[in-house]
Tab-separated table of C-alpha atoms and ligand atoms in Angstrom:
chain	number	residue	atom	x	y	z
V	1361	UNK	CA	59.938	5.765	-3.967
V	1362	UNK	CA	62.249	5.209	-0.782
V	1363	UNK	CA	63.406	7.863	1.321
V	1364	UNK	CA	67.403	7.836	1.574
V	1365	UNK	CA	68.776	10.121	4.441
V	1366	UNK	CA	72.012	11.084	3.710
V	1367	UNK	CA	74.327	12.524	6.363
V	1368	UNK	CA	76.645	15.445	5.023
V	1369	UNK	CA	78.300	15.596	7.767
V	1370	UNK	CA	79.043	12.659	10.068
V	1371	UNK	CA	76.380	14.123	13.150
V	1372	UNK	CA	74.868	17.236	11.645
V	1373	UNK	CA	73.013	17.933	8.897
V	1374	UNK	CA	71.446	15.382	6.096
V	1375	UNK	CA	69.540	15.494	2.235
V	1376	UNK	CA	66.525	13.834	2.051
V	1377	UNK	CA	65.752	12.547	-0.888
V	1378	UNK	CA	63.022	10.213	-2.557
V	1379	UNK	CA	60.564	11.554	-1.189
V	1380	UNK	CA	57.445	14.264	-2.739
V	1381	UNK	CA	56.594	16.588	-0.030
V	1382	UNK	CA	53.392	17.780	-2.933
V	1383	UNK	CA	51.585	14.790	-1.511
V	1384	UNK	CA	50.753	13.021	2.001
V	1385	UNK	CA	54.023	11.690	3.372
V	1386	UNK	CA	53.537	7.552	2.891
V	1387	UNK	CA	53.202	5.156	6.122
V	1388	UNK	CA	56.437	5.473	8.122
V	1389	UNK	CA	58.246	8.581	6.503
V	1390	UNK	CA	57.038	11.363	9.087
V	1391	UNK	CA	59.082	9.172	11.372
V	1392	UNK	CA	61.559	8.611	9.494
V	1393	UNK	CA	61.890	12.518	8.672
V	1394	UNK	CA	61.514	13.528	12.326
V	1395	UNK	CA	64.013	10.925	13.684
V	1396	UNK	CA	66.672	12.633	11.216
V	1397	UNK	CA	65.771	15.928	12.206
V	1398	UNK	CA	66.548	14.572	15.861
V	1399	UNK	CA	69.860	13.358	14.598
V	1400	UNK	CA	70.795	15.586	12.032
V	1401	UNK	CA	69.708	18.728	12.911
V	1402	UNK	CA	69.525	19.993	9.656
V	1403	UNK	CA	67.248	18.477	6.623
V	1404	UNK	CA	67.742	19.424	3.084
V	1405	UNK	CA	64.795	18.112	0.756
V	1406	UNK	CA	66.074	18.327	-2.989
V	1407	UNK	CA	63.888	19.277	-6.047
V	1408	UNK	CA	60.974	20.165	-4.282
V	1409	UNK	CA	58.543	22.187	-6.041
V	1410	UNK	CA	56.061	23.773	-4.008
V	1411	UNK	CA	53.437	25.904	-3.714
V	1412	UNK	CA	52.537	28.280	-0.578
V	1413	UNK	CA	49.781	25.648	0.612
V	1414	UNK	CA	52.425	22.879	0.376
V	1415	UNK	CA	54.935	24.395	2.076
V	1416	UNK	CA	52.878	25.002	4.715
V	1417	UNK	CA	50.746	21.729	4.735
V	1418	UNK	CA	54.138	19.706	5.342
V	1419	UNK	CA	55.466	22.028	8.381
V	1420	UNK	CA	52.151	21.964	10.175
V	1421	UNK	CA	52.688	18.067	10.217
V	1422	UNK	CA	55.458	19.107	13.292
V	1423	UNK	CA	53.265	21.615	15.272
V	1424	UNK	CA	51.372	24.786	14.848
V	1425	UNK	CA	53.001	27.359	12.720
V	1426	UNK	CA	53.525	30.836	14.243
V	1427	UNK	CA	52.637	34.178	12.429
V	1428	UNK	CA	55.088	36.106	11.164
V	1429	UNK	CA	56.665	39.267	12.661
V	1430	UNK	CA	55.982	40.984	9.041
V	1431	UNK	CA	52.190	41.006	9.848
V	1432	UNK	CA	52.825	43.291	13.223
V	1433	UNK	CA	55.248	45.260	11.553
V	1434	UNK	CA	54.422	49.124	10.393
V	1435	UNK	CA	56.308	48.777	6.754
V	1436	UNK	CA	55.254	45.865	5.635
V	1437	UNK	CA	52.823	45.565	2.666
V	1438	UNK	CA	53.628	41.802	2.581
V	1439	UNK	CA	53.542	39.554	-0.718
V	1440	UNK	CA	53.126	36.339	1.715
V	1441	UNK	CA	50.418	34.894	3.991
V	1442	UNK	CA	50.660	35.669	7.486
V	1443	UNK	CA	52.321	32.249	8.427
V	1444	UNK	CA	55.280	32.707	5.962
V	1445	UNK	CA	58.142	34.984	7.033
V	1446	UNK	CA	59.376	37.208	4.428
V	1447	UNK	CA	62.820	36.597	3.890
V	1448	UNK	CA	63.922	37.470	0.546
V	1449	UNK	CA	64.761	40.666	-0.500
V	1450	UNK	CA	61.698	41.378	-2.932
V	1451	UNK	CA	59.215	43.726	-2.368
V	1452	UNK	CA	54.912	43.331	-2.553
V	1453	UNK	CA	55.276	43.505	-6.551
V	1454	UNK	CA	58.357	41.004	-6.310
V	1455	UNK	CA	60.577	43.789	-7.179
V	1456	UNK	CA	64.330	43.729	-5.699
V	1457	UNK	CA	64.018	46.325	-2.622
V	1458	UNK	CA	65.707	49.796	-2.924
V	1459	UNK	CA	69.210	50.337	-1.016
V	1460	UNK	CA	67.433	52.595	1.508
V	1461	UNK	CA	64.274	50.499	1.992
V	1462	UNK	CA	63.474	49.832	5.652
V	1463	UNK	CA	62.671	46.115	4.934
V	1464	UNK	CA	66.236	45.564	3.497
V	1465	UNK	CA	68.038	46.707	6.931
V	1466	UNK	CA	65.508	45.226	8.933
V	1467	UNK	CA	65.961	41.768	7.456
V	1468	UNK	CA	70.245	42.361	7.475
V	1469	UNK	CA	69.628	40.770	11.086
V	1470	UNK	CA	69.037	37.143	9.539
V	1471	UNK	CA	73.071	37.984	8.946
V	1472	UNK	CA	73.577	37.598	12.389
V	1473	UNK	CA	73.690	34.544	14.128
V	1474	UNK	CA	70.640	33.480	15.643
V	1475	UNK	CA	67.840	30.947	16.127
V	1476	UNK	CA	64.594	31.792	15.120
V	1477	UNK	CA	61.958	33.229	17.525
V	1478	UNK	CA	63.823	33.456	20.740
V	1479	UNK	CA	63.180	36.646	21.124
V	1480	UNK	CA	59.362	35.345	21.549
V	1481	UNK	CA	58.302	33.854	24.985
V	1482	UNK	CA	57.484	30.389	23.190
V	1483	UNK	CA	60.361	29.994	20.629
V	1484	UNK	CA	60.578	28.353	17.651
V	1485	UNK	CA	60.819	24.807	17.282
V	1486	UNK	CA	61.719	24.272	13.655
V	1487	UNK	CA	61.900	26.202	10.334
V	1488	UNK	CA	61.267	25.599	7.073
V	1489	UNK	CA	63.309	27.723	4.720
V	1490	UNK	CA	62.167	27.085	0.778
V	1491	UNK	CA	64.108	28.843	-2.145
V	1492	UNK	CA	62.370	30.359	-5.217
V	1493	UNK	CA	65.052	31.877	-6.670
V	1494	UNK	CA	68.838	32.472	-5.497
V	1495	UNK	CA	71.387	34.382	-6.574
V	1496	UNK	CA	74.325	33.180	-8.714
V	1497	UNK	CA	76.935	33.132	-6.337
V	1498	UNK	CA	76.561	34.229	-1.869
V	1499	UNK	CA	73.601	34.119	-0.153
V	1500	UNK	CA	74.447	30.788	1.677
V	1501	UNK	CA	73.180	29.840	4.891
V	1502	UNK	CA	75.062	28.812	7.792
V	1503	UNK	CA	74.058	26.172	10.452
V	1504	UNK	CA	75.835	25.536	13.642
V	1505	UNK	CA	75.591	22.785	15.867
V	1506	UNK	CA	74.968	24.017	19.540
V	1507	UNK	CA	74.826	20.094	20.780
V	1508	UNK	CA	78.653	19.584	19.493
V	1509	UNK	CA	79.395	22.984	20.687
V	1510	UNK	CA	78.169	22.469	24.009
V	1511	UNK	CA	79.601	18.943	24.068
V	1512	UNK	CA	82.906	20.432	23.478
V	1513	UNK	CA	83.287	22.986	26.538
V	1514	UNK	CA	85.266	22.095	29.955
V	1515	UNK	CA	83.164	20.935	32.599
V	1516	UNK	CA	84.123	23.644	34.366
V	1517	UNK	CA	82.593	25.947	32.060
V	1518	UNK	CA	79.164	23.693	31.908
V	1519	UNK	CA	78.723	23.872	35.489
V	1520	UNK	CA	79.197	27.801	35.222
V	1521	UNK	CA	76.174	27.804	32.563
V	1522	UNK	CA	74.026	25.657	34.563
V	1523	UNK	CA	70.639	27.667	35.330
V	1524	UNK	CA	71.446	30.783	33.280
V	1525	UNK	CA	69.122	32.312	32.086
V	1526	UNK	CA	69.619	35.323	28.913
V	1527	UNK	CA	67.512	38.252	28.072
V	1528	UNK	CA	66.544	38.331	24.275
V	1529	UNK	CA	64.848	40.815	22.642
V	1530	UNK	CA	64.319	41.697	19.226
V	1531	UNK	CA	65.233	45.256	19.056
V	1532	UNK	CA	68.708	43.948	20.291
V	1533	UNK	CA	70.075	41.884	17.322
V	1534	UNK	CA	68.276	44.642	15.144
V	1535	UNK	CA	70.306	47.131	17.360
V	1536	UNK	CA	73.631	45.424	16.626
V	1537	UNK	CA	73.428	46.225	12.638
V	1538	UNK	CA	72.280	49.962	13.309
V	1539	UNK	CA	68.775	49.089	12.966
V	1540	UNK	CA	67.310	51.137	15.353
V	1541	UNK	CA	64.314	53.021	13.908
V	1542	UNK	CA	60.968	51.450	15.701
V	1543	UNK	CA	58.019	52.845	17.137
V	1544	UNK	CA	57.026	52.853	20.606
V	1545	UNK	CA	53.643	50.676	19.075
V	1546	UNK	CA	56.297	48.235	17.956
V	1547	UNK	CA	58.397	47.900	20.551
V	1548	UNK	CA	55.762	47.338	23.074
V	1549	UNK	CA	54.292	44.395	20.600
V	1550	UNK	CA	57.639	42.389	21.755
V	1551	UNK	CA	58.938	42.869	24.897
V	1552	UNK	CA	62.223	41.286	25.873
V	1553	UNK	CA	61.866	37.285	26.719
V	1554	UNK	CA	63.845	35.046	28.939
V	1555	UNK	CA	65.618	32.214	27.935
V	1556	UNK	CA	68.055	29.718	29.113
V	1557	UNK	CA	71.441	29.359	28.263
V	1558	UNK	CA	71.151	25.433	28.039
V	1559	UNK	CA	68.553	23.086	27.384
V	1560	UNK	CA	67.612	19.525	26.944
V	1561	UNK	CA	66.819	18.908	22.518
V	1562	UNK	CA	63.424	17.127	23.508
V	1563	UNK	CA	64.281	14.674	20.513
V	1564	UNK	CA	67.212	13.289	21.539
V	1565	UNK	CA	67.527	14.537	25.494
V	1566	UNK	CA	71.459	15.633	24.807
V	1567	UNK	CA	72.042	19.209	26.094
V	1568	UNK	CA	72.369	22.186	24.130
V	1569	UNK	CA	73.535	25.632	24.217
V	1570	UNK	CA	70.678	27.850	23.216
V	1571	UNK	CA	72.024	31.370	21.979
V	1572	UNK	CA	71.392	33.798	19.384
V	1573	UNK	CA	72.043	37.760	18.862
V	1574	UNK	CA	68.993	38.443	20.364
V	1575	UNK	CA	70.334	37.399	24.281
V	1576	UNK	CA	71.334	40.595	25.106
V	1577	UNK	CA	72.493	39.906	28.839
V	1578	UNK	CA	72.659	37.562	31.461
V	1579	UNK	CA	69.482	37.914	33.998
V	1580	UNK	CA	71.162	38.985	37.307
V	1581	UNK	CA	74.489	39.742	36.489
V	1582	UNK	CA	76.280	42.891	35.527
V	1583	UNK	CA	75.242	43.844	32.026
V	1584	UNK	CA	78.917	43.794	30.521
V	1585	UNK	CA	79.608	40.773	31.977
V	1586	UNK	CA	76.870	38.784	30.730
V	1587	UNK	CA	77.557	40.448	27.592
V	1588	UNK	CA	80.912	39.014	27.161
V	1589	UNK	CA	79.972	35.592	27.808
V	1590	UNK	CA	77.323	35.541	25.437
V	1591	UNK	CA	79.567	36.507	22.836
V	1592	UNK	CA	82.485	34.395	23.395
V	1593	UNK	CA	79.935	31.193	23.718
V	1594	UNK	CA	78.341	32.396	20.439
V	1595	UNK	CA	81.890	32.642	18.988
V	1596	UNK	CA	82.832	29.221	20.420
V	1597	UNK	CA	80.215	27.578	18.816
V	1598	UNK	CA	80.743	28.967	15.354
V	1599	UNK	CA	83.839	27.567	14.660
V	1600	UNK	CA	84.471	25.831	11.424
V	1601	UNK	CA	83.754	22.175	12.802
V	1602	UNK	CA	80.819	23.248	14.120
V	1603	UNK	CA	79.317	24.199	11.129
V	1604	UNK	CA	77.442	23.201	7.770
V	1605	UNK	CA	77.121	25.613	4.652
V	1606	UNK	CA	74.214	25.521	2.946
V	1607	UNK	CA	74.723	26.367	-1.263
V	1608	UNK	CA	71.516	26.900	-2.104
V	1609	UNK	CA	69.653	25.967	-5.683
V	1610	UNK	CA	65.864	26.312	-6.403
V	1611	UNK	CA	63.458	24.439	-5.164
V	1612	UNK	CA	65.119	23.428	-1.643
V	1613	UNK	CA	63.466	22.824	0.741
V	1614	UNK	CA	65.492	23.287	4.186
V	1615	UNK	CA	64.594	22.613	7.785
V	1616	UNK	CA	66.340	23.198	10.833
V	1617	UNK	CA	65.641	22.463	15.108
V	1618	UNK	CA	66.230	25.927	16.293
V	1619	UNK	CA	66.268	24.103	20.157
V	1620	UNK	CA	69.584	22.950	18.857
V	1621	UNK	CA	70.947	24.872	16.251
V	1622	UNK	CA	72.681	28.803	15.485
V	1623	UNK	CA	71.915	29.562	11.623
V	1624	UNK	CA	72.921	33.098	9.472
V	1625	UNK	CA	72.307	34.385	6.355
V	1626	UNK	CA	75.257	35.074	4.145
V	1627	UNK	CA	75.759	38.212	1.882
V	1628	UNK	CA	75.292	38.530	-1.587
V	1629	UNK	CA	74.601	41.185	-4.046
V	1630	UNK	CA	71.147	41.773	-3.032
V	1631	UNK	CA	70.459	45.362	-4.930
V	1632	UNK	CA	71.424	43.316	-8.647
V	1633	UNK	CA	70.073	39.727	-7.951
V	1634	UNK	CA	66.713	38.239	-6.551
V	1635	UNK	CA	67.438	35.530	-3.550
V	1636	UNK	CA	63.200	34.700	-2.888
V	1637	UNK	CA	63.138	32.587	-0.159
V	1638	UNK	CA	59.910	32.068	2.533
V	1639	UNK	CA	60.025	30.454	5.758
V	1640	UNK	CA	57.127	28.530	8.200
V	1641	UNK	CA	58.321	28.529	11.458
V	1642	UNK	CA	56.524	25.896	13.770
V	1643	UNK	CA	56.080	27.197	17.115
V	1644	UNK	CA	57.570	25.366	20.313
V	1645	UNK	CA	54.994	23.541	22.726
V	1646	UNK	CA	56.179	25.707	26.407
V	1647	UNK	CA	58.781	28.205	27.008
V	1648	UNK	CA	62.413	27.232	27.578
V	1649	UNK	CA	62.555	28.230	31.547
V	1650	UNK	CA	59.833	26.339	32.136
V	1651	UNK	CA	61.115	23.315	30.413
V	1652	UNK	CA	63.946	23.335	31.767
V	1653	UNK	CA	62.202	23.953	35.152
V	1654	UNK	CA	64.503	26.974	35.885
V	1655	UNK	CA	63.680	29.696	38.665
V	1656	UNK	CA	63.855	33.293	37.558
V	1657	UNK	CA	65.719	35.104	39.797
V	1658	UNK	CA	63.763	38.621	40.536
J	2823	LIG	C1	65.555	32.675	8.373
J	2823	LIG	C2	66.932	33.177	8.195
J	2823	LIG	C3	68.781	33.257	6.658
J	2823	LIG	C4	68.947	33.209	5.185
J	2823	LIG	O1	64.880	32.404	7.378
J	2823	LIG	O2	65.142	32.524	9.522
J	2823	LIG	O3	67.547	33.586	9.135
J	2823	LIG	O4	69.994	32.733	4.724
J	2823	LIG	N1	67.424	33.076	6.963
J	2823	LIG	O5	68.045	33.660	4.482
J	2824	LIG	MN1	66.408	33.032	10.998
């Protein structure tokens, strides 16, 4: 077999394909793979079929995976192993969740968009998203390109973001679709993180903006007024050509550089059709601020 790379977009996002993630990657591919994901941002692997172990034996070839929220959350009788995120909308028995289910409104925040783990000290560096079953029609994901989005602002505005640095926290995102119900045991587990507003992408040392719904303020500046950039950069870089749409089908495999990239889930009729898809997230190396070699202001 011969891996092809094929862009879908002329600088973000690419499919994979001839290659069988089941077995150890041949001489040369890991590069080839982690070049693209440099590039591209965005990997789809076709007609993958996987178990748990797989899944999980191919994303620890980029770092160590993190645990999953799920396991330090109070509701959660999870069907998955601690290092795969929960995010379909099945419960322990693989039966669809119930309209009122806490799981179901916490995970209405992957709906927002985000990139995963920044509301940990040490972020995520990529995800691996694999599909079991989707729906018939929704559910896509959406992938924007904070490199082209940060490309595209004024220098004027670049110099402005120079050295920010954002609050994120959990609770916030969850706070922004009425999710609100946590215990004090639970909110202590995650206190709120810094992060910077821009980075260098390690792979490919272009700067990035580095956002999600989890920044909930600037660090030092007047609460509304952080607030309102946050949002307008997180609605500049959503545009249409900033982003790729991923239709899902069984058996994809998808992975994403959350230094570099916004994502979302999409709607669909969750209470009538299963959508059973489980994510490895592979931790980051050192937080943001200190990569970046930012000072905190106190
Ligand atoms: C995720 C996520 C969105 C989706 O897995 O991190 O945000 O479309 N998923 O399921
Ligand atoms: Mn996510």
């Amino acid at each position: 077999m011969t891996v092809v790379v094929s862009p879908l977009t002329p600088g973000f996002g690419a499919e994979i394909a001839g290659i069988d993630l089941r077995r150890p990657l041949d001489e040369g591919y890991f590069e080839i793979i982690e070049d693209a994901l440099n590039r591209f941002s965005v990997l789809v692997f076709v007609e993958q079929a996987l178990t748990d172990q797989q899944q999980i034996d191919f994303s620890k070839l980029f770092g160590p995976l993190e645990t999953s929220v799920t396991a330090i959350r109070r509701d959660t009788k999870s069907r998955l192993r601690p290092d795969l995120a929960e995010v379909s909308n099945l419960d322990e028995d693989s039966e669809i969740l119930g309209a009122d289910d806490r799981r179901r409104m916490y995970n209405l925040g992957n709906q927002l968009w985000h990139t995963d783990s920044s509301f940990k000290k040490v972020p995520a560096r990529a995800s691996l998203l694999y599909a079991r079953a989707v729906p018939p029609y929704g559910g896509c994901t959406e992938f924007a390109d904070m490199r082209a989005a940060y490309d595209a602002l004024t220098d004027d505005v670049k110099r402005k973001l120079e050295g920010l640095v954002a609050e994120h926290s959990i609770f916030c995102s969850r706070a922004k679709t009425g999710f609100t119900d946590f215990s004090k045991e639970e909110r202590e587990q995650l206190p709120p993180v810094p992060q910077v507003v821009v980075r260098t992408h390690p792979g490919s040392k272009r700067r990035t903006l580095y956002l999600a719904s989890h920044a909930d303020h600037i660090i030092g500046w007047p609460l509304e007024e952080g607030r309102k950039l946050l949002a307008a950069l997180i609605t500049h870089s959503t545009q249409r050509q900033f982003v790729y749409t991923h239709r899902w089908r069984v058996n994809d495999l998808v992975m994403w550089d959350d230094r570099c990239t916004m994502h979302r889930g999409r709607p669909f009729d969750d209470l009538k059709y299963k959508r059973d898809v489980q994510r490895s997230t592979v931790s980051d190396e050192i937080t943001t601020v200190e990569r970046e070699g930012v000072r905190l202001v106190a």
